[in-house]
Coordinates of C-alpha atoms in Angstrom, one line a residue:
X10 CA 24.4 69.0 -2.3
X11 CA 27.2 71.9 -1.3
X12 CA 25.7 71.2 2.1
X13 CA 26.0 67.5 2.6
X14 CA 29.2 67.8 1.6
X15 CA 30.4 70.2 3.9
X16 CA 28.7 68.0 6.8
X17 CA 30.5 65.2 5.0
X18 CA 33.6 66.2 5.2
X19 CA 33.1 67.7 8.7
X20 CA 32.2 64.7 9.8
X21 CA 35.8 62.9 8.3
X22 CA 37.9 65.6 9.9
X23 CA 36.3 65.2 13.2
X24 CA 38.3 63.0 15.7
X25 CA 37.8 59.3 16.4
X26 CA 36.4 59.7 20.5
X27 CA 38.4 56.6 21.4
X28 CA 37.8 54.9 25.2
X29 CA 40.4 54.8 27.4
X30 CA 41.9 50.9 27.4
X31 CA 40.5 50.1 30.6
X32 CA 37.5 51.0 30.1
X33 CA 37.5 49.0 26.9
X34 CA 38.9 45.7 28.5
X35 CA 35.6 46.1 31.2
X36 CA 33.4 46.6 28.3
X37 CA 34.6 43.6 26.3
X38 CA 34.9 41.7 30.0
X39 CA 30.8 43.0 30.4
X40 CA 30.0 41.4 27.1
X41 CA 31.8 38.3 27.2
X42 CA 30.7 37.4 30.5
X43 CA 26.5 38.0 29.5
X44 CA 26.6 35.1 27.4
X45 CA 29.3 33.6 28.9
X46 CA 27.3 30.5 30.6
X47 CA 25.6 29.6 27.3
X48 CA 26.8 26.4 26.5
X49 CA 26.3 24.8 22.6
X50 CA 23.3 23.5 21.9
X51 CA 23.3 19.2 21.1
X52 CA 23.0 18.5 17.9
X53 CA 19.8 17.4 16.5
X54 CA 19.2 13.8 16.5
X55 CA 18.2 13.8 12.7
X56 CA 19.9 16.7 11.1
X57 CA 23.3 16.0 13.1
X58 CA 23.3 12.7 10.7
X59 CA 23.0 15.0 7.3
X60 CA 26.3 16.9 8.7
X61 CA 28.3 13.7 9.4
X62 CA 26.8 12.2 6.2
X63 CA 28.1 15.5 3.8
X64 CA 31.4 15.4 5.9
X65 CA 32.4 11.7 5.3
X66 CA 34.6 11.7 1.9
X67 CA 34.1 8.3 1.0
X68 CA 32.3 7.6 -2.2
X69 CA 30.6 4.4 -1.2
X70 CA 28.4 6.7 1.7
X71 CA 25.2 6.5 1.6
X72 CA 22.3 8.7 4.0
X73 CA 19.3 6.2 5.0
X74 CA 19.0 8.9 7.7
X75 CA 17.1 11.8 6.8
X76 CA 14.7 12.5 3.8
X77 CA 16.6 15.8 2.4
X78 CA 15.4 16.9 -1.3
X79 CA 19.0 18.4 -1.7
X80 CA 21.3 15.0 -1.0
X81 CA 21.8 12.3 -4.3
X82 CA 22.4 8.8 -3.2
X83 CA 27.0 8.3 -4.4
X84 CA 26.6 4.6 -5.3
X85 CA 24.7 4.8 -8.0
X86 CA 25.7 2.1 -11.0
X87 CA 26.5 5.1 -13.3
X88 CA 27.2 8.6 -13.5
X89 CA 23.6 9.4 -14.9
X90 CA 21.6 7.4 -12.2
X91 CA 20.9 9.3 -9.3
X92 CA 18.2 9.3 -6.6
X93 CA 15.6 12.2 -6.5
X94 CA 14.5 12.8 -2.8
X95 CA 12.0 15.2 -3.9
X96 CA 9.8 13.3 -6.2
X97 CA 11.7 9.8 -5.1
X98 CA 12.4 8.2 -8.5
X99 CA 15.2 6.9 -10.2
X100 CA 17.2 9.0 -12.9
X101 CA 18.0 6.5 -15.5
X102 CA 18.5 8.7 -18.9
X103 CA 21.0 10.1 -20.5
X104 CA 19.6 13.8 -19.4
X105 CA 19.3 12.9 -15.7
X106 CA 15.6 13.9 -15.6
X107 CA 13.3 12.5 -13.1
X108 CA 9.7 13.6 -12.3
X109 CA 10.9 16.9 -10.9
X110 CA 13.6 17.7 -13.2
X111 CA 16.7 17.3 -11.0
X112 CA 19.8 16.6 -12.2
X113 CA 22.4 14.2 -11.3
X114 CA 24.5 17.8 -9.8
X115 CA 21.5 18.3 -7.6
X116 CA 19.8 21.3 -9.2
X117 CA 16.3 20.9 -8.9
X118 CA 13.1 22.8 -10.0
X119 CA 9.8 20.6 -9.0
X120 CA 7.6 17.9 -10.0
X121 CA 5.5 18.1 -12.7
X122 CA 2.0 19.3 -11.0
X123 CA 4.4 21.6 -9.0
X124 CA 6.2 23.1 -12.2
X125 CA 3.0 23.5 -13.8
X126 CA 1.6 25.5 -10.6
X127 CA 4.6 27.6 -10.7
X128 CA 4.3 28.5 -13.9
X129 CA 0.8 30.4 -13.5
X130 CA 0.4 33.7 -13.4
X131 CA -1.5 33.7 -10.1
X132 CA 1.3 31.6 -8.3
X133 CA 3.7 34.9 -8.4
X134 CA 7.3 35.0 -8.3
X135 CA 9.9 36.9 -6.3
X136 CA 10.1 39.0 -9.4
X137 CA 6.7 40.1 -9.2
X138 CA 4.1 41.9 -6.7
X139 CA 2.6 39.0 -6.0
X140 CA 4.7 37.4 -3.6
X141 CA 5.6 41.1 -2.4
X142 CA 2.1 41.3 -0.6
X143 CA 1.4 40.2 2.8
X144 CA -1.0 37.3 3.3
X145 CA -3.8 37.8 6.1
X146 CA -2.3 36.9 9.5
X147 CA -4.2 33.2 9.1
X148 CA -3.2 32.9 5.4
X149 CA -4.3 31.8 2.4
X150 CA -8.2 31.2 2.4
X151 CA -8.0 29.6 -0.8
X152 CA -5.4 27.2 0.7
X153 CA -7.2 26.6 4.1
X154 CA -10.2 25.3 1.8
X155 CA -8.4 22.9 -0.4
X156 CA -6.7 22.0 3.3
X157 CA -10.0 21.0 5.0
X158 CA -11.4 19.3 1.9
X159 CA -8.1 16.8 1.9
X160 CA -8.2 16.2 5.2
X161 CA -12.2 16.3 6.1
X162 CA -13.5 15.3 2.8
X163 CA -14.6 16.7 -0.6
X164 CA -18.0 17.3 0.8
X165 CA -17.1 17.4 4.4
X166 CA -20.8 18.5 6.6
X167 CA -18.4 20.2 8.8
X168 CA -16.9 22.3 6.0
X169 CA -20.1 23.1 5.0
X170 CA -21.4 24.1 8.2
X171 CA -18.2 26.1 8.9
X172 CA -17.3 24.9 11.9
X173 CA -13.6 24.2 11.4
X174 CA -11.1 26.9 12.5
X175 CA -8.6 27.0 10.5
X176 CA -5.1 28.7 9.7
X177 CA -2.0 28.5 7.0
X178 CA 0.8 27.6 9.1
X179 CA 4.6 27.0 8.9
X180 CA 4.6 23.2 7.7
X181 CA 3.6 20.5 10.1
X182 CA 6.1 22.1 12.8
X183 CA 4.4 25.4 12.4
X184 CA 0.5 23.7 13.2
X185 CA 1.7 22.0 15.8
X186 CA 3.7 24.7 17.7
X187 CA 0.5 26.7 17.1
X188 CA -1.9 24.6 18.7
X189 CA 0.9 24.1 21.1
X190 CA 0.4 27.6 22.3
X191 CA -3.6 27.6 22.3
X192 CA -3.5 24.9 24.5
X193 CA -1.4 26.5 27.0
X194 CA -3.0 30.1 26.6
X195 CA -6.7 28.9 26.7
X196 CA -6.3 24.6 28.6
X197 CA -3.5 25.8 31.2
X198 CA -4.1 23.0 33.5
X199 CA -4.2 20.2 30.3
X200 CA -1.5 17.7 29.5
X201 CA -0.1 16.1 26.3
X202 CA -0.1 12.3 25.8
X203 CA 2.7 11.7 23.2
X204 CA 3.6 8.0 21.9
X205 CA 6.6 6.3 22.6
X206 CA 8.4 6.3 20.3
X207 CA 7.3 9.8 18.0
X208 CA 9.1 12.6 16.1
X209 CA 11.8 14.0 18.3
X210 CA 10.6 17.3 17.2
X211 CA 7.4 16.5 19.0
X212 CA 8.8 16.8 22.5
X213 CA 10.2 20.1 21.7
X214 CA 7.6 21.7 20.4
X215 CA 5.2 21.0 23.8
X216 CA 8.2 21.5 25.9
X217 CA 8.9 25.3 24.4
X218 CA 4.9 25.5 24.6
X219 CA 5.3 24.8 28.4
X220 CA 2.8 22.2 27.8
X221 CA 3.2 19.5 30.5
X222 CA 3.9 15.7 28.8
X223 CA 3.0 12.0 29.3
X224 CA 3.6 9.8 27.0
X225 CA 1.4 6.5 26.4
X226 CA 2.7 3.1 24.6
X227 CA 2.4 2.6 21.0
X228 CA 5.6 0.4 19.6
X229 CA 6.0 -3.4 20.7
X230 CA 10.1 -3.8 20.2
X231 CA 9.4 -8.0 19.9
X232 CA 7.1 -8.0 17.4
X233 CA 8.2 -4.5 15.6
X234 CA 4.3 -3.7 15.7
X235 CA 2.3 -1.7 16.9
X236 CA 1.6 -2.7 21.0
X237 CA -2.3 -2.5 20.4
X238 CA -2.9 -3.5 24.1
X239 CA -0.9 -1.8 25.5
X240 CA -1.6 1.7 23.8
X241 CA -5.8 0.9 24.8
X242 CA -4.7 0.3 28.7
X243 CA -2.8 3.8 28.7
X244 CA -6.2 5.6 26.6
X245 CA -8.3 4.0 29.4
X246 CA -6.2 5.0 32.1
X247 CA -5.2 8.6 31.1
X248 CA -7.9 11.2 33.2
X249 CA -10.6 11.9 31.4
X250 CA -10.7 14.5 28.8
X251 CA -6.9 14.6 28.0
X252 CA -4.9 15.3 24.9
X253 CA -3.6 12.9 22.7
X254 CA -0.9 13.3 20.1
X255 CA -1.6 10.9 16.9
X256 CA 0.5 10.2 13.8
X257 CA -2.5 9.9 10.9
X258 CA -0.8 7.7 9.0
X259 CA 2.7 6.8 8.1
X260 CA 3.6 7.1 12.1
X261 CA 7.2 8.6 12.6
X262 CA 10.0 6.8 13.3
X263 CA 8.0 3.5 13.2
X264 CA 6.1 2.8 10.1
X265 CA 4.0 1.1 12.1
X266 CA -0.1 2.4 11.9
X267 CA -3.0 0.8 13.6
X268 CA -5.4 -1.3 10.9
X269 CA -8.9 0.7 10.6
X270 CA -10.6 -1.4 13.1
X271 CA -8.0 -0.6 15.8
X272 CA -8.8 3.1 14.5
X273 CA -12.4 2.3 15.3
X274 CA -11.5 0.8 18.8
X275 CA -9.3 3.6 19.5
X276 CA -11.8 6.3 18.6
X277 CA -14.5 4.7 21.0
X278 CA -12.2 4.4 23.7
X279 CA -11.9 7.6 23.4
X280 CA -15.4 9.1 23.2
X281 CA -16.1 6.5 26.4
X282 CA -12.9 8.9 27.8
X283 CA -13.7 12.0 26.5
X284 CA -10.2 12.4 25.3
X285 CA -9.4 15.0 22.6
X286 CA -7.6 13.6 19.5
X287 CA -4.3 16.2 17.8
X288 CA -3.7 14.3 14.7
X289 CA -0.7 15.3 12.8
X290 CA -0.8 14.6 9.2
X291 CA 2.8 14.7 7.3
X292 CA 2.7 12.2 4.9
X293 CA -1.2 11.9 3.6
X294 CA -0.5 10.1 0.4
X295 CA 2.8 8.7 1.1
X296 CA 1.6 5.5 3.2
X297 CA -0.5 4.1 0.6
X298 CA -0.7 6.3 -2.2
X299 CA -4.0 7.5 -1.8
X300 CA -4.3 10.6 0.6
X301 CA -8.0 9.6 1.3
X302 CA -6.9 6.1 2.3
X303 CA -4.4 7.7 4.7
X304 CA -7.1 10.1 6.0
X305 CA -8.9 7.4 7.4
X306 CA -8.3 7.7 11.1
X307 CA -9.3 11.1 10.5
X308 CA -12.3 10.3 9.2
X309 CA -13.4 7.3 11.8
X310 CA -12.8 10.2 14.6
X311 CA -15.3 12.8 12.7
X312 CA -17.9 9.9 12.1
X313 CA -17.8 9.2 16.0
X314 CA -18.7 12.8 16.6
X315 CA -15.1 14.4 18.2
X316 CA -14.0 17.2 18.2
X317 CA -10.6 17.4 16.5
X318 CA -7.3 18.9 16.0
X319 CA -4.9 18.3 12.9
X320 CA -1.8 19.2 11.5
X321 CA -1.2 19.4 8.0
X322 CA 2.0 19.3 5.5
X323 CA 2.6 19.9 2.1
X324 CA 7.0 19.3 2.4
X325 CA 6.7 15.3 1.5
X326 CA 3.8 14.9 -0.6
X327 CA 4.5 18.1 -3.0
X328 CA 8.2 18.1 -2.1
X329 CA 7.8 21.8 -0.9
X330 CA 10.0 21.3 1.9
X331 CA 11.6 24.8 1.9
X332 CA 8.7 26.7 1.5
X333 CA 6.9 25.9 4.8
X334 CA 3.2 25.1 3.7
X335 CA 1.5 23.2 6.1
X336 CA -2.5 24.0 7.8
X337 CA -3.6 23.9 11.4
X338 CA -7.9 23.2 11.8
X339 CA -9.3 22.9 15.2
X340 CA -13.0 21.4 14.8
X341 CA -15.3 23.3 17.2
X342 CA -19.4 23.0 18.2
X343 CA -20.4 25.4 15.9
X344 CA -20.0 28.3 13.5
X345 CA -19.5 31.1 16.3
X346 CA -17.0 29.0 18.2
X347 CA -15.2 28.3 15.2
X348 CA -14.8 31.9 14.6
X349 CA -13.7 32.9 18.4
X350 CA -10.9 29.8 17.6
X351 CA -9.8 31.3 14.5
X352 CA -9.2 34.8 15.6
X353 CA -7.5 33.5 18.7
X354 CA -5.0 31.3 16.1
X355 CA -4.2 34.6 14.8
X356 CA -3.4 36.2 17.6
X357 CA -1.0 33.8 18.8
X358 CA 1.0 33.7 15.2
X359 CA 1.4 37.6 15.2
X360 CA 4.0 37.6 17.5
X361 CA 5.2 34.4 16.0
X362 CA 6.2 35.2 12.2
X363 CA 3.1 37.6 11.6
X364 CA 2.3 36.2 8.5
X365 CA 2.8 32.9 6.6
X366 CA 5.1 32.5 3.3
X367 CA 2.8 33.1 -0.1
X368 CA 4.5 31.3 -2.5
X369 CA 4.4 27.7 -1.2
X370 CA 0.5 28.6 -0.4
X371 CA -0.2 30.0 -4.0
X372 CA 1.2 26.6 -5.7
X373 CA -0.9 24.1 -3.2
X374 CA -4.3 26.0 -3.8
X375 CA -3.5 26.3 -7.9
X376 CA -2.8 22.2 -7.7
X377 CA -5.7 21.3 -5.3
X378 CA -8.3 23.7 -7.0
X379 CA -7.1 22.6 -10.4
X380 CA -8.7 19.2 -11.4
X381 CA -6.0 18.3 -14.2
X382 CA -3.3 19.4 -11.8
X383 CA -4.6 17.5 -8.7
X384 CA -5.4 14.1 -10.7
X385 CA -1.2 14.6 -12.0
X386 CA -0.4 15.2 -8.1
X387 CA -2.6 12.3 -6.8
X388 CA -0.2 10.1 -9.8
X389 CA 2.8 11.7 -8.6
X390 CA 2.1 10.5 -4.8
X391 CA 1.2 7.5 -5.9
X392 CA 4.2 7.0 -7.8
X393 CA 6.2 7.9 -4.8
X394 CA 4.4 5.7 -2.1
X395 CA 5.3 3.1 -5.5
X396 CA 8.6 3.3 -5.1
X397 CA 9.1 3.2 -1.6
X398 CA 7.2 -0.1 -1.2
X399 CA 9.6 -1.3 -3.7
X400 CA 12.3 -0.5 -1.7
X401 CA 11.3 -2.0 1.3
X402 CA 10.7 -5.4 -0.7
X403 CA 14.0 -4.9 -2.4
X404 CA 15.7 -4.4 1.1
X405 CA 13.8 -7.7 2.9
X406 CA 14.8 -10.2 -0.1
X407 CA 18.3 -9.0 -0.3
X408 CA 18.5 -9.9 3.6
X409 CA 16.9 -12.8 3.1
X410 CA 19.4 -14.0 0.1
X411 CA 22.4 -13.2 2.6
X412 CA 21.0 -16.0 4.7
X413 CA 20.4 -13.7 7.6
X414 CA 18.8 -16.0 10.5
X415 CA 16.5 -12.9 11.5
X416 CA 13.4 -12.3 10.6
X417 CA 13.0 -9.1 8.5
X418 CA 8.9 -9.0 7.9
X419 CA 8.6 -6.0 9.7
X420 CA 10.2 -4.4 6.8
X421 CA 7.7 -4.8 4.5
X422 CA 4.4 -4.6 7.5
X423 CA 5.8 -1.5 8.2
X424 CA 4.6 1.3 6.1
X425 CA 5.5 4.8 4.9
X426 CA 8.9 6.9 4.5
X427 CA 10.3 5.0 7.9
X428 CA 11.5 1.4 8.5
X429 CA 12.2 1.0 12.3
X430 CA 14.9 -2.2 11.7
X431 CA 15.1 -2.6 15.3
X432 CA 19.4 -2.4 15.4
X433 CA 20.8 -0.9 18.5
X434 CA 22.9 1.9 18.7
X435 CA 25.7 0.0 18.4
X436 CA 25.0 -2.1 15.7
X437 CA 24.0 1.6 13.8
X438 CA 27.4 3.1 14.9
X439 CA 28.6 -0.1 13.3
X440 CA 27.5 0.8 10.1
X441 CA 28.7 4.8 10.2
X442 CA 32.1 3.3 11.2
X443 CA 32.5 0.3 9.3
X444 CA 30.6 0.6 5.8
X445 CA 29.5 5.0 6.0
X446 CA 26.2 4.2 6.5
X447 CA 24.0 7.2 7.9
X448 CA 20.9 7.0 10.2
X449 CA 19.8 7.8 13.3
X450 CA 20.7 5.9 16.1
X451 CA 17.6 4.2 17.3
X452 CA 17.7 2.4 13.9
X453 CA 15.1 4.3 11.6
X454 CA 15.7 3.8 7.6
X455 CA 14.5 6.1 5.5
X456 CA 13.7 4.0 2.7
X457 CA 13.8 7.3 0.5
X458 CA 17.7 7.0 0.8
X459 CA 17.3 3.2 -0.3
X460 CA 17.7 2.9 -4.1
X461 CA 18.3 0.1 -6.4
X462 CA 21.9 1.7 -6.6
X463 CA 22.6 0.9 -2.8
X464 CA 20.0 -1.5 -1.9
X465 CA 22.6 -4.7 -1.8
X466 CA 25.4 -2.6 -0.6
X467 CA 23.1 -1.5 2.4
X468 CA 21.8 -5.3 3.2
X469 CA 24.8 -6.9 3.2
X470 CA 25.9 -4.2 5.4
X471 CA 22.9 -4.7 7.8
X472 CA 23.3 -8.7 7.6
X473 CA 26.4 -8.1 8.9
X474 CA 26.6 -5.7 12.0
X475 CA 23.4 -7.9 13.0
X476 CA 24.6 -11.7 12.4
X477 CA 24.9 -13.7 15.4
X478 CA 28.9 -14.0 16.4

């Protein structure tokens, strides 16, 4: 001890070694000018609208922009009714409690089947060793399983004959950056058909990947519908054997899904093309409520005989959005090229983030494995894709009562978190300026912001920036 505070206060006495002033300045010049050309990056399309939203003091704002489990909708009828974005109901009691326990301030636990899950002993806590421990570089197994089975089927033949690779990966973004990478490292000379319009996020993701990109057709901007021929002319004339991205369900920004037999027509187009199918899968349940309904695209594909890739998510139909839980599976020939896959997965996410989040990975296997649990998750999701529906009627028949002399069925065909109301850019900068109404600029609602609170406030709004002069 005598000694280290000798060399203690040795080391105080000693003089400060100070550089001379110019060679300072040419230091600080040096590091100023290496980053000097880096210019600030644009803001993201969708979260830039959160920042403008939370800036804006008025109180009649409202965010139709972004689904955020952290933002309450301001006009609500009374201080005790706010909007849950997490488990998207209503607060209406005196308590402010809603199916995942948040309160009108915003603090928020989870939803029921999520609480629950939490509260085992196996889902861990920061407090404990569980969640100290490092998962295996492709996650949890007890996850991936519950994973395939939601996506593949309860008694899935390829489960069985273990011939999915399959990882734990960051959320949706995580899977998709994943197979991004594989692609590149092991398809070099593929390409990525992407719809038109998709996830902005979607673009990035391949770009960063240095995966090259076409897109193909998908909306119709007349009809607000999906433009079924022209979507089969591009699968027909893409070269043989390329790679298509495809929304599952609940496409993103639309709303707008193929029925199952355009699914089917789709699918045999593209065994005639020998085009592999990249589904990704963010919001199984939300569309209809019933995550096997919404796996049906899936499913059509796998009775066709592809080969398949999906992305999987767990931030909207769980509400874990910060805890980044989300599945990659790659369907291969067989059990032996399934496990070449796998290990090559791995090998591309050890660089990445080494190994995935636990926590978010212990609740989803602990409410998939547990039969009580899932059947009060599949009631929760219902209850959610519920309430949306609502919305969207609630939002069409207030239009409609304004008089508006457009026609707003799209509203209500369209399906999922996302109502593309075809507005321009100007008629939605209209609304910021004008009436502090928040959404992205190519006119996508999330109808998780709409609530019987705003609902009228928001149509009359919309009637108005979109009324002939």
């Amino acid at each position: 001890m005598a000694a280290l505070s000798r060399a203690a206060s040795s080391a105080i006495r000693r003089p400060l070694l100070l550089l001379p002033s110019s060679r300072l300045q040419a230091a600080r010049s040096m590091a100023s000018s290496l980053f000097g050309h880096v210019e600030p990056a644009p803001k993201d399309p969708i979260l830039g609208v959160t920042e403008a939203f939370l800036a804006d003091p008025s109180p009649d704002k409202v965010n139709v922009g972004v689904v955020s489990p952290l933002i309450l909708s301001p006009r609500s009828p009374s201080p005790n009714l706010a909007f849950c974005f997490l488990c998207l109901s209503e607060v209406t009691d005196g308590m402010g409690r809603c199916f995942c326990r948040r309160a009108p301030t915003g603090t928020t636990t989870a939803s029921p089947s999520c609480s629950t899950a939490c509260a085992r002993p196996s889902a861990g806590s920061p407090a404990t060793s569980t969640c100290q421990e490092y998962l295996p570089m492709g996650g949890s197994i007890k996850m991936i399983e519950e994973s395939l089975k939601l996506a593949y089927g309860e008694d899935s033949e390829f489960i069985k004959d273990k011939r999915i690779a399959a990882v734990q990966a960051l959320s949706g973004t995580g899977a998709c950056r994943l197979f991004a990478d594989f692609q590149k490292r092991f398809l070099p000379d593929s390409q990525i058909y992407i719809p038109t319009p998709t996830w902005s996020n979607h673009h990035n993701i391949w770009r960063d990947a240095q995966v090259p990109q076409k897109t193909f057709t998908y909306y119709h901007p007349e009809s607000r519908g999906l433009d079924f021929a022209g979507l089969m002319n591009d699968i027909k004339n893409a070269p043989d054997g390329s790679f298509f991205l495809l929304h599952a369900c609940a496409h993103n920004p639309t709303g707008v899904d193929p029925t199952e037999e355009q699914w089917r027509e789709i699918s045999h187009q593209f065994k005639v093309k020998k085009h592999f199918p990249f589904f990704d899968m963010a919001y199984q349940g939300f569309a209809s409520g019933d995550p096997e309904r919404d796996a049906k695209a899936i499913r059509i594909f796998l009775e066709d005989g592809h080969q398949i890739g999906c992305a999987q998510s767990y931030a909207k139909n769980m509400g874990l959005y910060g805890q980044r839980a989300g599945c990659l599976s790659i369907l291969c020939e067989d059990e032996m090229q399934a496990v070449a896959v796998k290990s090559q997965l791995q090998q591309i996410a050890r660089p990445m983030y080494s190994n995935p989040p636990v926590h978010g990975a212990l609740v989803v296997s602990i409410i998939l494995n547990d039969p009580e649990l899932k059947s009060l998750w599949l009631k929760e999701v219902k209850g959610m894709a519920d309430r949306i529906i609502g919305m969207r009627k609630a939002l069409k028949e207030n239009l409609e009562k304004l008089g508006s002399p457009l026609s707003w069925e799209h509203i209500t065909n369209q399906i999922g978190m996302f109502c593309y109301s075809g507005m321009t850019p100007e008629q939605v900068d209209r609304l910021t300026n004008e009436y502090h109404i928040y959404m992205t600029r190519n006119g996508r609602i999330s109808m998780a912001g709409v609530t019987t609170g705003n609902v009228a406030y928001l149509a009359n709004a919309i009637h108005d920036v979109t009324k002939p002069n």
